[in-house]
């Protein structure tokens, strides 16, 4: 896992492992045709100020590519920069995009109970 120097509330190594496992588990449960945000995942994992670390976890954890990572967007519904396939994958699942290119979050935001 990458350095945590830019987080004021630093995690111990054990907390970082627990966070990683929680992130991967949450992402594995995002239903087809729905999206959630980095911030929602961080909050569900117990570290609401660590949304950027969610992205790093998904990018750098071996095996994460087998998860539906394409269903994770930012709070505005923007897809990941530099990942042109993300929109295509979401559209194949029926996710609608607005004219500005962002996911229609009112229709497709998944927030587990």
XYZ file of C-alpha atoms in Angstrom:
113
model
C 0.000 0.000 0.000
C 1.282 3.470 -0.795
C 2.522 5.947 1.763
C -0.096 7.617 3.891
C 1.841 10.837 4.466
C -0.852 13.092 3.008
C -3.542 11.954 5.436
C -3.760 13.839 8.732
C -5.393 10.881 10.481
C -2.859 8.234 9.521
C -3.663 4.556 9.605
C -1.612 1.888 11.208
C -0.540 -0.970 8.950
C -3.352 -3.104 10.370
C -5.932 -0.345 9.787
C -4.670 0.038 6.217
C -5.134 -3.699 5.595
C -8.617 -3.579 7.111
C -9.456 -0.515 4.994
C -8.191 -2.219 1.823
C -10.244 -5.332 2.520
C -13.356 -3.243 3.251
C -12.933 -1.222 0.044
C -12.586 -4.344 -2.077
C -15.607 -5.940 -0.399
C -17.777 -2.845 -0.874
C -16.827 -2.523 -4.546
C -17.625 -6.191 -5.104
C -21.222 -5.495 -4.005
C -22.011 -2.527 -6.260
C -24.920 -3.774 -8.377
C -24.851 -3.854 -12.154
C -26.236 -0.612 -13.608
C -25.384 1.383 -10.484
C -22.415 3.453 -9.331
C -21.128 4.772 -6.050
C -18.526 7.346 -5.132
C -15.030 7.156 -3.710
C -16.326 9.144 -0.739
C -19.221 6.772 -0.065
C -16.843 3.823 -0.103
C -14.407 5.576 2.261
C -17.245 6.381 4.669
C -18.590 2.827 4.539
C -15.063 1.570 5.252
C -14.949 3.784 8.347
C -12.541 6.455 7.064
C -14.714 9.185 5.495
C -11.775 11.528 4.868
C -9.936 8.939 2.758
C -11.743 8.999 -0.586
C -8.473 9.422 -2.485
C -7.116 6.349 -0.789
C -10.076 4.387 -2.190
C -8.865 5.218 -5.690
C -5.309 4.259 -4.833
C -6.484 1.011 -3.309
C -8.391 0.102 -6.457
C -5.497 1.093 -8.691
C -2.652 -0.596 -6.831
C -4.135 -3.712 -5.219
C -3.370 -6.856 -7.224
C -6.606 -8.550 -8.239
C -8.755 -5.418 -7.958
C -9.116 -5.400 -11.730
C -11.418 -8.409 -11.393
C -13.871 -6.267 -9.393
C -16.439 -3.896 -10.913
C -14.156 -0.892 -10.320
C -15.774 0.824 -13.306
C -18.803 1.406 -11.047
C -16.869 3.870 -8.883
C -17.031 7.557 -9.891
C -16.446 10.862 -8.184
C -19.196 12.735 -6.347
C -20.158 14.632 -9.500
C -20.468 11.429 -11.511
C -17.234 11.931 -13.439
C -15.383 8.858 -14.578
C -11.694 8.292 -13.860
C -9.372 10.442 -15.964
C -7.392 8.434 -18.467
C -9.715 5.416 -18.361
C -11.688 5.746 -21.575
C -13.254 2.275 -21.264
C -15.027 3.125 -17.995
C -17.874 4.978 -19.702
C -18.320 2.186 -22.254
C -18.499 -0.436 -19.490
C -21.085 1.600 -17.599
C -23.179 2.241 -20.713
C -23.177 -1.506 -21.439
C -24.839 -1.929 -18.030
C -27.492 0.695 -18.811
C -25.974 3.577 -16.864
C -27.162 6.895 -18.322
C -24.896 9.884 -18.780
C -25.946 13.520 -18.779
C -25.057 15.975 -21.558
C -21.971 17.078 -19.602
C -20.573 13.523 -19.715
C -21.224 12.744 -16.049
C -23.196 9.765 -14.779
C -26.822 10.594 -13.960
C -26.323 10.199 -10.203
C -30.027 10.701 -9.414
C -30.829 7.548 -11.372
C -27.772 5.389 -10.734
C -26.291 6.163 -7.296
C -26.042 3.059 -5.118
C -26.088 3.698 -1.398
C -26.344 0.489 0.601
C -28.605 0.454 3.613
